[in-house]
Amino acid sequence: MTAPLFVANLVLVVALLAATLWTGRNRRRRAHYVLAVATLVTLALAIVQAELFGRRFTFPALRLTVHLGFATVALVTIPAVVYTGLRLRRDGRWRSWHRRFVTSFVVFTVAAILTAGWMFLGAEARPG
């Protein structure tokens, strides 16, 4: 796995996330559902790629811990985003809850991406 491939997939995740947010905000449900699933699948692939790529480096403990904290909280919010989104399909009163969980997911995902960059700035390549 190469750095350009990993970065390209990360850019794709961000683009899909932006498109998912746009279609949700504009109530384009079919496109929103397709893009939401595509975003989650691509995010899962990016996480696997990050793990594989990251094995080549040693990271400062604090930076790794901060990054993993944000990433974990982002992932933990996904079931609430999905649940409230499914409830919203039938009952508009779930809209505010869905928006709150989506906002949380986006904020923590962006924080995870930014702290990943910070983490890599302090990384040292492993020999071999």
Tab-separated table of C-alpha atoms in Angstrom:
chain	number	residue	atom	x	y	z
A	1	MET	CA	0.000	0.000	0.000
A	2	THR	CA	1.339	3.390	-0.965
A	3	ALA	CA	0.786	6.809	0.552
A	4	PRO	CA	-0.879	8.204	-2.626
A	5	LEU	CA	-3.441	5.375	-2.625
A	6	PHE	CA	-4.211	5.948	1.054
A	7	VAL	CA	-4.543	9.729	0.568
A	8	ALA	CA	-6.731	9.237	-2.517
A	9	ASN	CA	-9.100	7.009	-0.554
A	10	LEU	CA	-9.204	9.531	2.278
A	11	VAL	CA	-10.093	12.301	-0.206
A	12	LEU	CA	-12.828	10.029	-1.576
A	13	VAL	CA	-14.231	9.542	1.934
A	14	VAL	CA	-14.372	13.311	2.452
A	15	ALA	CA	-16.007	13.852	-0.961
A	16	LEU	CA	-18.592	11.154	-0.320
A	17	LEU	CA	-19.282	12.541	3.131
A	18	ALA	CA	-19.833	16.022	1.678
A	19	ALA	CA	-22.157	14.605	-0.990
A	20	THR	CA	-24.047	12.605	1.640
A	21	LEU	CA	-24.523	15.726	3.742
A	22	TRP	CA	-25.664	17.724	0.722
A	23	THR	CA	-28.208	15.130	-0.409
A	24	GLY	CA	-29.510	14.739	3.149
A	25	ARG	CA	-29.841	18.473	3.630
A	26	ASN	CA	-31.675	18.790	0.314
A	27	ARG	CA	-33.887	15.779	1.035
A	28	ARG	CA	-32.780	13.743	-1.930
A	29	ARG	CA	-33.456	10.520	-0.101
A	30	ARG	CA	-32.516	7.863	-2.638
A	31	ALA	CA	-29.183	9.481	-3.409
A	32	HIS	CA	-28.654	10.155	0.283
A	33	TYR	CA	-29.100	6.495	1.215
A	34	VAL	CA	-26.776	5.290	-1.541
A	35	LEU	CA	-24.127	7.865	-0.675
A	36	ALA	CA	-24.411	7.179	3.058
A	37	VAL	CA	-23.696	3.482	2.497
A	38	ALA	CA	-20.881	4.296	0.061
A	39	THR	CA	-19.382	6.694	2.610
A	40	LEU	CA	-19.403	4.081	5.355
A	41	VAL	CA	-17.926	1.381	3.103
A	42	THR	CA	-15.210	3.728	1.882
A	43	LEU	CA	-14.528	4.852	5.456
A	44	ALA	CA	-14.134	1.221	6.522
A	45	LEU	CA	-11.662	0.670	3.683
A	46	ALA	CA	-9.758	3.822	4.678
A	47	ILE	CA	-9.511	2.556	8.250
A	48	VAL	CA	-8.094	-0.766	7.057
A	49	GLN	CA	-5.684	1.053	4.748
A	50	ALA	CA	-4.619	3.359	7.589
A	51	GLU	CA	-3.889	0.371	9.799
A	52	LEU	CA	-1.835	-1.350	7.102
A	53	PHE	CA	0.000	1.831	6.086
A	54	GLY	CA	0.550	2.853	9.700
A	55	ARG	CA	2.436	-0.354	10.458
A	56	ARG	CA	5.401	1.184	8.648
A	57	PHE	CA	5.714	3.922	11.273
A	58	THR	CA	6.156	4.526	14.963
A	59	PHE	CA	3.920	7.296	16.267
A	60	PRO	CA	4.274	9.494	19.335
A	61	ALA	CA	2.049	7.930	22.003
A	62	LEU	CA	0.122	11.108	22.826
A	63	ARG	CA	-0.644	11.885	19.185
A	64	LEU	CA	-1.771	8.321	18.526
A	65	THR	CA	-3.993	8.334	21.617
A	66	VAL	CA	-5.624	11.645	20.680
A	67	HIS	CA	-6.234	10.475	17.102
A	68	LEU	CA	-7.674	7.138	18.195
A	69	GLY	CA	-9.920	8.900	20.719
A	70	PHE	CA	-11.508	11.077	18.050
A	71	ALA	CA	-11.736	8.175	15.601
A	72	THR	CA	-13.383	5.926	18.182
A	73	VAL	CA	-15.985	8.520	19.160
A	74	ALA	CA	-16.756	9.119	15.467
A	75	LEU	CA	-17.319	5.400	14.926
A	76	VAL	CA	-19.440	5.063	18.062
A	77	THR	CA	-21.832	7.725	16.762
A	78	ILE	CA	-22.574	5.796	13.545
A	79	PRO	CA	-25.299	3.540	15.005
A	80	ALA	CA	-27.128	6.616	16.369
A	81	VAL	CA	-26.863	8.349	12.983
A	82	VAL	CA	-28.301	5.287	11.251
A	83	TYR	CA	-31.022	4.715	13.863
A	84	THR	CA	-32.230	8.302	13.880
A	85	GLY	CA	-32.045	8.430	10.093
A	86	LEU	CA	-34.244	5.361	9.792
A	87	ARG	CA	-36.695	6.779	12.325
A	88	LEU	CA	-36.734	10.073	10.429
A	89	ARG	CA	-38.031	8.272	7.342
A	90	ARG	CA	-41.351	7.729	9.112
A	91	ASP	CA	-41.442	10.530	11.667
A	92	GLY	CA	-40.140	14.055	11.102
A	93	ARG	CA	-39.791	14.618	14.838
A	94	TRP	CA	-36.494	12.693	14.669
A	95	ARG	CA	-34.921	15.356	12.424
A	96	SER	CA	-33.284	17.333	15.242
A	97	TRP	CA	-31.829	14.188	16.809
A	98	HIS	CA	-30.552	12.998	13.450
A	99	ARG	CA	-28.898	16.352	12.780
A	100	ARG	CA	-27.237	16.314	16.200
A	101	PHE	CA	-25.770	12.858	15.679
A	102	VAL	CA	-24.712	13.664	12.109
A	103	THR	CA	-23.022	16.838	13.348
A	104	SER	CA	-21.235	14.865	16.051
A	105	PHE	CA	-20.109	12.258	13.534
A	106	VAL	CA	-18.814	14.898	11.122
A	107	VAL	CA	-17.010	16.911	13.820
A	108	PHE	CA	-15.286	13.850	15.272
A	109	THR	CA	-14.456	12.473	11.818
A	110	VAL	CA	-12.855	15.770	10.773
A	111	ALA	CA	-10.987	15.853	14.091
A	112	ALA	CA	-9.782	12.286	13.474
A	113	ILE	CA	-8.544	13.221	10.003
A	114	LEU	CA	-6.758	16.326	11.273
A	115	THR	CA	-5.172	14.504	14.196
A	116	ALA	CA	-4.063	11.738	11.828
A	117	GLY	CA	-2.098	14.364	9.922
A	118	TRP	CA	-0.674	15.669	13.201
A	119	MET	CA	0.173	12.115	14.180
A	120	PHE	CA	2.031	11.493	10.926
A	121	LEU	CA	4.002	14.728	11.347
A	122	GLY	CA	5.667	13.141	14.379
A	123	ALA	CA	5.987	9.666	12.889
A	124	GLU	CA	9.242	7.843	12.376
A	125	ALA	CA	9.611	5.217	9.668
A	126	ARG	CA	10.320	1.754	10.968
A	127	PRO	CA	13.478	0.172	9.631
A	128	GLY	CA	13.187	-2.525	7.030
